[in-house]
Amino acid sequence: MPDSPNAFDPQRLAALRSAVETGTFEAAARELRVTPSAISQRIKSLESETGRVLLQRSKPVVPTESGEVLLRLARQVDALGREASNVLGRVGGASGATPGAAQAPPSLERLPIAVNADSLATWLLPALAPLAGEIAFDLHRADEAHTTDLLSRGAVTAAITADPVPVQGCTSALLGEMRYTPMASPDFVERWFTGGARNSGGVLAHAPVVVFDRADRLQERYLRGVGVDPAGPPCHFVPSSADFVRAIRLGFGWGLVPDLQGGDDASLVEIDPGASISVPLFWQQWQLHTEALGRTASAVFAAAARSL
């Protein structure tokens, strides 16, 4: 095995990265403008160097645990290379580019970020919008409790997460807290909670509840907090932030709505006045610095300070 990251052939790393991102050796070959056999040979050589199987040859190809380690390195090498190319493109015209030669515009640096659905639906996109002409954002939606899984696998450069413990090779800093309030439509409240959610004869154990997806534990946390078995009430699963709130407005059930979405919504009312759940959010990112990552982090922290 190589003694240092510098010993890994950049072309072999690029083949690994492209195969994972495009899904097949054939697509990777098109992206890198080589033959599929060249992609296969480069990855086999990388596996020989490391003594590890790096990819599952499925469709799409999937990195193994060892492959995820080198995938993160491959993406870091790619990010640094793109940044260097863009910097050279900016300084070339001012310091000696060939006279009369057409200058290709700098390519957008691709920046993959894992983000929870509620941040994506509320405050994050306006934060990133001013940078969208210079950075190609690749947003991966996942529950805030699971976004660091993508970071640890090397699938993303940064993540908005509920986990304060930094992934190896990353930093972690608090962004703020998202506050959620249990809410329902007025008609649903009249039908189920005439005396309030906690004072309606144990009705919370039977009242339908709207849940984002099977990784969403917020409604479960609230029910356990008021002494109700979360396995009791029927659940509607609505895996879209906008449609989740819409389903509650339409009377499917009650649910925990982000204050950023439901705070001023007259079509929603609190089922348990004063009750709420706050979820701390952290920004984790590679310790490796690039200009695009640094500018994005600054924009995210500024928006979080205004919104959370």
PDB file of C-alpha atoms in Angstrom, residues 109-231:
ATOM      1  CA  GLU A 109     -16.795  23.833  -9.049  1.00  0.00           C
ATOM      2  CA  ARG A 110     -19.204  21.070  -8.089  1.00  0.00           C
ATOM      3  CA  LEU A 111     -19.975  21.172  -4.373  1.00  0.00           C
ATOM      4  CA  PRO A 112     -21.976  18.233  -2.967  1.00  0.00           C
ATOM      5  CA  ILE A 113     -23.754  19.030   0.320  1.00  0.00           C
ATOM      6  CA  ALA A 114     -26.023  16.841   2.464  1.00  0.00           C
ATOM      7  CA  VAL A 115     -28.959  18.787   3.881  1.00  0.00           C
ATOM      8  CA  ASN A 116     -32.090  18.014   5.860  1.00  0.00           C
ATOM      9  CA  ALA A 117     -35.396  18.544   4.072  1.00  0.00           C
ATOM     10  CA  ASP A 118     -36.695  21.302   6.357  1.00  0.00           C
ATOM     11  CA  SER A 119     -33.590  23.473   5.916  1.00  0.00           C
ATOM     12  CA  LEU A 120     -33.789  22.896   2.168  1.00  0.00           C
ATOM     13  CA  ALA A 121     -37.443  23.964   2.122  1.00  0.00           C
ATOM     14  CA  THR A 122     -36.941  27.107   4.200  1.00  0.00           C
ATOM     15  CA  TRP A 123     -33.711  29.039   4.694  1.00  0.00           C
ATOM     16  CA  LEU A 124     -30.926  27.271   2.793  1.00  0.00           C
ATOM     17  CA  LEU A 125     -31.697  27.923  -0.889  1.00  0.00           C
ATOM     18  CA  PRO A 126     -31.860  31.734  -0.461  1.00  0.00           C
ATOM     19  CA  ALA A 127     -28.471  31.506   1.263  1.00  0.00           C
ATOM     20  CA  LEU A 128     -26.905  29.636  -1.675  1.00  0.00           C
ATOM     21  CA  ALA A 129     -28.610  31.585  -4.469  1.00  0.00           C
ATOM     22  CA  PRO A 130     -25.993  34.392  -4.695  1.00  0.00           C
ATOM     23  CA  LEU A 131     -23.295  31.762  -5.311  1.00  0.00           C
ATOM     24  CA  ALA A 132     -25.226  29.668  -7.830  1.00  0.00           C
ATOM     25  CA  GLY A 133     -23.601  31.383 -10.818  1.00  0.00           C
ATOM     26  CA  GLU A 134     -20.144  30.335  -9.646  1.00  0.00           C
ATOM     27  CA  ILE A 135     -20.655  27.040  -7.800  1.00  0.00           C
ATOM     28  CA  ALA A 136     -22.565  23.991  -9.045  1.00  0.00           C
ATOM     29  CA  PHE A 137     -24.404  22.797  -5.937  1.00  0.00           C
ATOM     30  CA  ASP A 138     -25.214  19.091  -5.699  1.00  0.00           C
ATOM     31  CA  LEU A 139     -27.669  18.863  -2.801  1.00  0.00           C
ATOM     32  CA  HIS A 140     -28.327  15.475  -1.204  1.00  0.00           C
ATOM     33  CA  ARG A 141     -31.479  15.410   0.931  1.00  0.00           C
ATOM     34  CA  ALA A 142     -31.388  13.240   4.031  1.00  0.00           C
ATOM     35  CA  ASP A 143     -32.730  13.318   7.567  1.00  0.00           C
ATOM     36  CA  GLU A 144     -30.570  15.545   9.774  1.00  0.00           C
ATOM     37  CA  ALA A 145     -29.734  12.495  11.886  1.00  0.00           C
ATOM     38  CA  HIS A 146     -28.268  10.718   8.848  1.00  0.00           C
ATOM     39  CA  THR A 147     -26.557  13.416   6.755  1.00  0.00           C
ATOM     40  CA  THR A 148     -23.184  12.661   8.349  1.00  0.00           C
ATOM     41  CA  ASP A 149     -23.405   9.152   6.890  1.00  0.00           C
ATOM     42  CA  LEU A 150     -22.996  10.744   3.455  1.00  0.00           C
ATOM     43  CA  LEU A 151     -20.098  12.837   4.719  1.00  0.00           C
ATOM     44  CA  SER A 152     -18.264   9.879   6.242  1.00  0.00           C
ATOM     45  CA  ARG A 153     -18.684   7.917   2.993  1.00  0.00           C
ATOM     46  CA  GLY A 154     -17.131  10.736   0.994  1.00  0.00           C
ATOM     47  CA  ALA A 155     -20.325  11.337  -0.971  1.00  0.00           C
ATOM     48  CA  VAL A 156     -20.483  15.005   0.085  1.00  0.00           C
ATOM     49  CA  THR A 157     -18.095  17.786   1.036  1.00  0.00           C
ATOM     50  CA  ALA A 158     -20.246  19.269   3.800  1.00  0.00           C
ATOM     51  CA  ALA A 159     -23.420  18.459   5.694  1.00  0.00           C
ATOM     52  CA  ILE A 160     -26.097  20.131   7.774  1.00  0.00           C
ATOM     53  CA  THR A 161     -26.606  17.641  10.571  1.00  0.00           C
ATOM     54  CA  ALA A 162     -27.967  17.120  14.062  1.00  0.00           C
ATOM     55  CA  ASP A 163     -24.748  15.355  15.064  1.00  0.00           C
ATOM     56  CA  PRO A 164     -22.225  17.635  16.818  1.00  0.00           C
ATOM     57  CA  VAL A 165     -19.410  15.050  16.726  1.00  0.00           C
ATOM     58  CA  PRO A 166     -17.260  15.737  13.657  1.00  0.00           C
ATOM     59  CA  VAL A 167     -16.711  13.003  11.120  1.00  0.00           C
ATOM     60  CA  GLN A 168     -13.038  12.040  10.881  1.00  0.00           C
ATOM     61  CA  GLY A 169     -11.223  14.621   8.786  1.00  0.00           C
ATOM     62  CA  CYS A 170     -13.991  17.191   9.218  1.00  0.00           C
ATOM     63  CA  THR A 171     -14.865  20.154  11.437  1.00  0.00           C
ATOM     64  CA  SER A 172     -18.187  20.788  13.169  1.00  0.00           C
ATOM     65  CA  ALA A 173     -19.801  24.058  14.291  1.00  0.00           C
ATOM     66  CA  LEU A 174     -23.267  24.940  15.611  1.00  0.00           C
ATOM     67  CA  LEU A 175     -25.564  26.746  13.153  1.00  0.00           C
ATOM     68  CA  GLY A 176     -28.541  27.193  15.462  1.00  0.00           C
ATOM     69  CA  GLU A 177     -31.786  25.392  16.270  1.00  0.00           C
ATOM     70  CA  MET A 178     -34.864  24.611  14.198  1.00  0.00           C
ATOM     71  CA  ARG A 179     -37.990  24.834  16.327  1.00  0.00           C
ATOM     72  CA  TYR A 180     -40.996  22.599  15.632  1.00  0.00           C
ATOM     73  CA  THR A 181     -44.533  23.064  16.982  1.00  0.00           C
ATOM     74  CA  PRO A 182     -47.299  20.395  16.984  1.00  0.00           C
ATOM     75  CA  MET A 183     -50.027  21.763  14.724  1.00  0.00           C
ATOM     76  CA  ALA A 184     -53.175  20.761  12.861  1.00  0.00           C
ATOM     77  CA  SER A 185     -55.972  22.296  10.840  1.00  0.00           C
ATOM     78  CA  PRO A 186     -58.809  23.997  12.767  1.00  0.00           C
ATOM     79  CA  ASP A 187     -61.273  21.322  11.613  1.00  0.00           C
ATOM     80  CA  PHE A 188     -58.967  18.527  12.773  1.00  0.00           C
ATOM     81  CA  VAL A 189     -58.555  20.195  16.179  1.00  0.00           C
ATOM     82  CA  GLU A 190     -62.332  20.578  16.520  1.00  0.00           C
ATOM     83  CA  ARG A 191     -62.838  16.921  15.630  1.00  0.00           C
ATOM     84  CA  TRP A 192     -60.094  15.430  17.816  1.00  0.00           C
ATOM     85  CA  PHE A 193     -58.796  17.925  20.375  1.00  0.00           C
ATOM     86  CA  THR A 194     -61.722  19.949  21.659  1.00  0.00           C
ATOM     87  CA  GLY A 195     -60.147  20.022  25.123  1.00  0.00           C
ATOM     88  CA  GLY A 196     -56.547  20.354  23.933  1.00  0.00           C
ATOM     89  CA  ALA A 197     -54.222  17.551  22.893  1.00  0.00           C
ATOM     90  CA  ARG A 198     -53.288  16.606  26.471  1.00  0.00           C
ATOM     91  CA  ASN A 199     -56.787  17.027  27.912  1.00  0.00           C
ATOM     92  CA  SER A 200     -58.923  15.055  25.473  1.00  0.00           C
ATOM     93  CA  GLY A 201     -59.155  11.686  27.174  1.00  0.00           C
ATOM     94  CA  GLY A 202     -56.010  10.121  25.738  1.00  0.00           C
ATOM     95  CA  VAL A 203     -57.058  10.880  22.178  1.00  0.00           C
ATOM     96  CA  LEU A 204     -53.412  11.401  21.114  1.00  0.00           C
ATOM     97  CA  ALA A 205     -53.054   7.622  21.220  1.00  0.00           C
ATOM     98  CA  HIS A 206     -55.602   7.383  18.365  1.00  0.00           C
ATOM     99  CA  ALA A 207     -55.513  10.671  16.449  1.00  0.00           C
ATOM    100  CA  PRO A 208     -53.890  10.325  12.987  1.00  0.00           C
ATOM    101  CA  VAL A 209     -50.435  11.851  12.673  1.00  0.00           C
ATOM    102  CA  VAL A 210     -48.515  13.059   9.622  1.00  0.00           C
ATOM    103  CA  VAL A 211     -44.873  11.882   9.468  1.00  0.00           C
ATOM    104  CA  PHE A 212     -42.285  12.938   6.882  1.00  0.00           C
ATOM    105  CA  ASP A 213     -40.770   9.472   6.342  1.00  0.00           C
ATOM    106  CA  ARG A 214     -39.669   6.444   8.330  1.00  0.00           C
ATOM    107  CA  ALA A 215     -36.497   8.192   9.467  1.00  0.00           C
ATOM    108  CA  ASP A 216     -38.525  11.066  10.978  1.00  0.00           C
ATOM    109  CA  ARG A 217     -38.591  10.708  14.770  1.00  0.00           C
ATOM    110  CA  LEU A 218     -39.962  14.134  15.759  1.00  0.00           C
ATOM    111  CA  GLN A 219     -43.584  13.089  16.206  1.00  0.00           C
ATOM    112  CA  GLU A 220     -42.384  10.021  18.114  1.00  0.00           C
ATOM    113  CA  ARG A 221     -40.344  12.256  20.438  1.00  0.00           C
ATOM    114  CA  TYR A 222     -43.345  14.449  21.155  1.00  0.00           C
ATOM    115  CA  LEU A 223     -45.660  11.496  21.836  1.00  0.00           C
ATOM    116  CA  ARG A 224     -43.174   9.836  24.184  1.00  0.00           C
ATOM    117  CA  GLY A 225     -42.763  13.173  25.957  1.00  0.00           C
ATOM    118  CA  VAL A 226     -46.473  13.280  26.764  1.00  0.00           C
ATOM    119  CA  GLY A 227     -46.598   9.617  27.771  1.00  0.00           C
ATOM    120  CA  VAL A 228     -48.145   8.181  24.591  1.00  0.00           C
ATOM    121  CA  ASP A 229     -46.892   5.043  22.841  1.00  0.00           C
ATOM    122  CA  PRO A 230     -45.977   6.235  19.305  1.00  0.00           C
ATOM    123  CA  ALA A 231     -46.914   2.835  17.894  1.00  0.00           C
TER     124      ALA A 231
END
